Amino acid sequence: QVQLVESGGGLVQPGGSLRLSCAASGNIFRITTTGWYRQAPGKERELVASITSLGNTNTADSVKGRFTISRDNAKNTVYLQMNSLKPEDTAVYYCSVEALGRPNTYWGQGTQVTVSS
């Protein structure tokens, strides 16, 4: 019903920047909230940023001031701009949406972000 494709991950040095993209297709009319999650090896998956259909945003304390979530409605795409990257930001980053109806949660395939010298 909703398909998500992430892109933009890669290898970057500490202090560098990356922009992740999450392109949605299908029944996107029902999407209410889009979030970026990350999961490092041996750690719990955590929500790092979210944006609602009304444009309200939230970011986790660990990335506040460094990461920004935004949306381009014309392209059906949500972005995560990541600046001042640290080695502890290394993780697989996933895009996820909440939608009306069932199923109500959809996930992308994930994109690897590695921060290393």
PDB file of C-alpha atoms in Angstrom:
ATOM      1  CA  GLN A   1       0.000   0.000   0.000  1.00  0.00           C
ATOM      2  CA  VAL A   2       2.920   2.331   0.775  1.00  0.00           C
ATOM      3  CA  GLN A   3       6.433   1.790  -0.541  1.00  0.00           C
ATOM      4  CA  LEU A   4       9.487   3.576   0.870  1.00  0.00           C
ATOM      5  CA  VAL A   5      12.959   3.843  -0.660  1.00  0.00           C
ATOM      6  CA  GLU A   6      15.857   5.357   1.289  1.00  0.00           C
ATOM      7  CA  SER A   7      19.029   6.724  -0.254  1.00  0.00           C
ATOM      8  CA  GLY A   8      21.967   8.964   0.583  1.00  0.00           C
ATOM      9  CA  GLY A   9      23.922   6.877   3.064  1.00  0.00           C
ATOM     10  CA  GLY A  10      27.639   6.271   2.837  1.00  0.00           C
ATOM     11  CA  LEU A  11      31.027   6.767   4.460  1.00  0.00           C
ATOM     12  CA  VAL A  12      31.846  10.205   5.854  1.00  0.00           C
ATOM     13  CA  GLN A  13      34.562  11.629   8.100  1.00  0.00           C
ATOM     14  CA  PRO A  14      33.758  13.014  11.560  1.00  0.00           C
ATOM     15  CA  GLY A  15      32.415  16.539  11.251  1.00  0.00           C
ATOM     16  CA  GLY A  16      31.072  15.879   7.776  1.00  0.00           C
ATOM     17  CA  SER A  17      27.519  15.949   6.444  1.00  0.00           C
ATOM     18  CA  LEU A  18      25.085  13.671   4.655  1.00  0.00           C
ATOM     19  CA  ARG A  19      21.520  14.071   3.435  1.00  0.00           C
ATOM     20  CA  LEU A  20      19.254  11.040   3.522  1.00  0.00           C
ATOM     21  CA  SER A  21      16.166  10.817   1.315  1.00  0.00           C
ATOM     22  CA  CYS A  22      12.984   8.798   1.798  1.00  0.00           C
ATOM     23  CA  ALA A  23      10.795   8.610  -1.304  1.00  0.00           C
ATOM     24  CA  ALA A  24       7.237   7.361  -0.804  1.00  0.00           C
ATOM     25  CA  SER A  25       4.887   5.862  -3.368  1.00  0.00           C
ATOM     26  CA  GLY A  26       1.554   4.065  -3.373  1.00  0.00           C
ATOM     27  CA  ASN A  27      -1.310   5.182  -1.151  1.00  0.00           C
ATOM     28  CA  ILE A  28       0.550   8.162   0.267  1.00  0.00           C
ATOM     29  CA  PHE A  29      -2.693  10.033   0.947  1.00  0.00           C
ATOM     30  CA  ARG A  30      -3.081   8.048   4.187  1.00  0.00           C
ATOM     31  CA  ILE A  31       0.338   8.920   5.652  1.00  0.00           C
ATOM     32  CA  THR A  32       0.120  10.868   8.916  1.00  0.00           C
ATOM     33  CA  THR A  33       3.703  10.829  10.248  1.00  0.00           C
ATOM     34  CA  THR A  34       7.138  10.069   8.806  1.00  0.00           C
ATOM     35  CA  GLY A  35      10.102   9.227  11.008  1.00  0.00           C
ATOM     36  CA  TRP A  36      13.786   8.467  10.676  1.00  0.00           C
ATOM     37  CA  TYR A  37      15.085   5.674  12.916  1.00  0.00           C
ATOM     38  CA  ARG A  38      18.565   4.289  13.368  1.00  0.00           C
ATOM     39  CA  GLN A  39      19.980   1.070  14.738  1.00  0.00           C
ATOM     40  CA  ALA A  40      23.631   0.437  15.553  1.00  0.00           C
ATOM     41  CA  PRO A  41      24.984  -3.102  16.089  1.00  0.00           C
ATOM     42  CA  GLY A  42      24.002  -4.388  19.527  1.00  0.00           C
ATOM     43  CA  LYS A  43      21.800  -1.388  20.291  1.00  0.00           C
ATOM     44  CA  GLU A  44      18.078  -0.715  20.305  1.00  0.00           C
ATOM     45  CA  ARG A  45      16.449   0.981  17.355  1.00  0.00           C
ATOM     46  CA  GLU A  46      15.796   4.618  18.187  1.00  0.00           C
ATOM     47  CA  LEU A  47      13.711   7.382  16.680  1.00  0.00           C
ATOM     48  CA  VAL A  48      15.926  10.297  15.692  1.00  0.00           C
ATOM     49  CA  ALA A  49      13.448  12.650  13.994  1.00  0.00           C
ATOM     50  CA  SER A  50       9.844  12.811  12.833  1.00  0.00           C
ATOM     51  CA  ILE A  51       7.545  15.069  10.860  1.00  0.00           C
ATOM     52  CA  THR A  52       3.744  15.080  10.710  1.00  0.00           C
ATOM     53  CA  SER A  53       1.431  15.791   7.802  1.00  0.00           C
ATOM     54  CA  LEU A  54       0.947  19.259   9.296  1.00  0.00           C
ATOM     55  CA  GLY A  55       4.692  19.915   9.314  1.00  0.00           C
ATOM     56  CA  ASN A  56       5.349  19.550  13.049  1.00  0.00           C
ATOM     57  CA  THR A  57       8.840  18.197  13.719  1.00  0.00           C
ATOM     58  CA  ASN A  58      10.663  16.503  16.583  1.00  0.00           C
ATOM     59  CA  THR A  59      14.284  15.482  17.009  1.00  0.00           C
ATOM     60  CA  ALA A  60      15.972  13.309  19.607  1.00  0.00           C
ATOM     61  CA  ASP A  61      18.209  14.989  22.174  1.00  0.00           C
ATOM     62  CA  SER A  62      21.216  13.090  20.839  1.00  0.00           C
ATOM     63  CA  VAL A  63      20.939  14.775  17.430  1.00  0.00           C
ATOM     64  CA  LYS A  64      19.286  18.084  18.316  1.00  0.00           C
ATOM     65  CA  GLY A  65      21.071  20.993  16.683  1.00  0.00           C
ATOM     66  CA  ARG A  66      22.829  18.705  14.203  1.00  0.00           C
ATOM     67  CA  PHE A  67      20.049  16.862  12.315  1.00  0.00           C
ATOM     68  CA  THR A  68      17.082  18.442  10.547  1.00  0.00           C
ATOM     69  CA  ILE A  69      14.054  16.670   9.075  1.00  0.00           C
ATOM     70  CA  SER A  70      12.171  18.268   6.192  1.00  0.00           C
ATOM     71  CA  ARG A  71       9.664  17.388   3.475  1.00  0.00           C
ATOM     72  CA  ASP A  72       9.167  18.109  -0.216  1.00  0.00           C
ATOM     73  CA  ASN A  73       5.502  17.404  -0.931  1.00  0.00           C
ATOM     74  CA  ALA A  74       5.913  17.808  -4.701  1.00  0.00           C
ATOM     75  CA  LYS A  75       8.426  14.932  -4.722  1.00  0.00           C
ATOM     76  CA  ASN A  76       6.718  12.836  -1.999  1.00  0.00           C
ATOM     77  CA  THR A  77      10.083  12.808  -0.245  1.00  0.00           C
ATOM     78  CA  VAL A  78      11.252  13.353   3.337  1.00  0.00           C
ATOM     79  CA  TYR A  79      14.863  14.303   4.016  1.00  0.00           C
ATOM     80  CA  LEU A  80      17.199  14.006   6.971  1.00  0.00           C
ATOM     81  CA  GLN A  81      20.027  16.539   6.818  1.00  0.00           C
ATOM     82  CA  MET A  82      22.850  15.342   9.072  1.00  0.00           C
ATOM     83  CA  ASN A  83      25.610  17.791   9.987  1.00  0.00           C
ATOM     84  CA  SER A  84      28.565  17.620  12.383  1.00  0.00           C
ATOM     85  CA  LEU A  85      28.497  13.841  12.201  1.00  0.00           C
ATOM     86  CA  LYS A  86      30.131  11.837  14.974  1.00  0.00           C
ATOM     87  CA  PRO A  87      31.354   8.224  15.032  1.00  0.00           C
ATOM     88  CA  GLU A  88      28.474   7.386  17.393  1.00  0.00           C
ATOM     89  CA  ASP A  89      26.051   8.322  14.600  1.00  0.00           C
ATOM     90  CA  THR A  90      27.177   5.206  12.717  1.00  0.00           C
ATOM     91  CA  ALA A  91      24.106   3.015  12.157  1.00  0.00           C
ATOM     92  CA  VAL A  92      21.621   1.740   9.633  1.00  0.00           C
ATOM     93  CA  TYR A  93      19.051   4.479   9.120  1.00  0.00           C
ATOM     94  CA  TYR A  94      15.456   3.532   8.332  1.00  0.00           C
ATOM     95  CA  CYS A  95      12.541   5.579   7.075  1.00  0.00           C
ATOM     96  CA  SER A  96       9.133   4.651   8.505  1.00  0.00           C
ATOM     97  CA  VAL A  97       5.627   6.026   8.102  1.00  0.00           C
ATOM     98  CA  GLU A  98       2.423   5.790  10.089  1.00  0.00           C
ATOM     99  CA  ALA A  99      -0.713   5.658   7.964  1.00  0.00           C
ATOM    100  CA  LEU A 100      -4.466   5.378   8.352  1.00  0.00           C
ATOM    101  CA  GLY A 101      -5.938   1.902   7.954  1.00  0.00           C
ATOM    102  CA  ARG A 102      -4.232  -1.500   8.167  1.00  0.00           C
ATOM    103  CA  PRO A 103      -1.411  -2.154   8.041  1.00  0.00           C
ATOM    104  CA  ASN A 104      -0.579   1.207   9.584  1.00  0.00           C
ATOM    105  CA  THR A 105       3.224   1.055   9.689  1.00  0.00           C
ATOM    106  CA  TYR A 106       5.630   0.784   6.744  1.00  0.00           C
ATOM    107  CA  TRP A 107       9.425   0.576   6.614  1.00  0.00           C
ATOM    108  CA  GLY A 108      12.085   1.217   4.035  1.00  0.00           C
ATOM    109  CA  GLN A 109      15.010  -1.118   3.438  1.00  0.00           C
ATOM    110  CA  GLY A 110      17.521   0.991   5.362  1.00  0.00           C
ATOM    111  CA  THR A 111      20.677   2.819   4.351  1.00  0.00           C
ATOM    112  CA  GLN A 112      24.074   2.486   6.039  1.00  0.00           C
ATOM    113  CA  VAL A 113      25.754   5.568   7.504  1.00  0.00           C
ATOM    114  CA  THR A 114      29.358   5.129   8.636  1.00  0.00           C
ATOM    115  CA  VAL A 115      31.271   7.972  10.311  1.00  0.00           C
ATOM    116  CA  SER A 116      34.979   7.172  10.480  1.00  0.00           C
ATOM    117  CA  SER A 117      38.356   8.783   9.855  1.00  0.00           C
TER     118      SER A 117
END
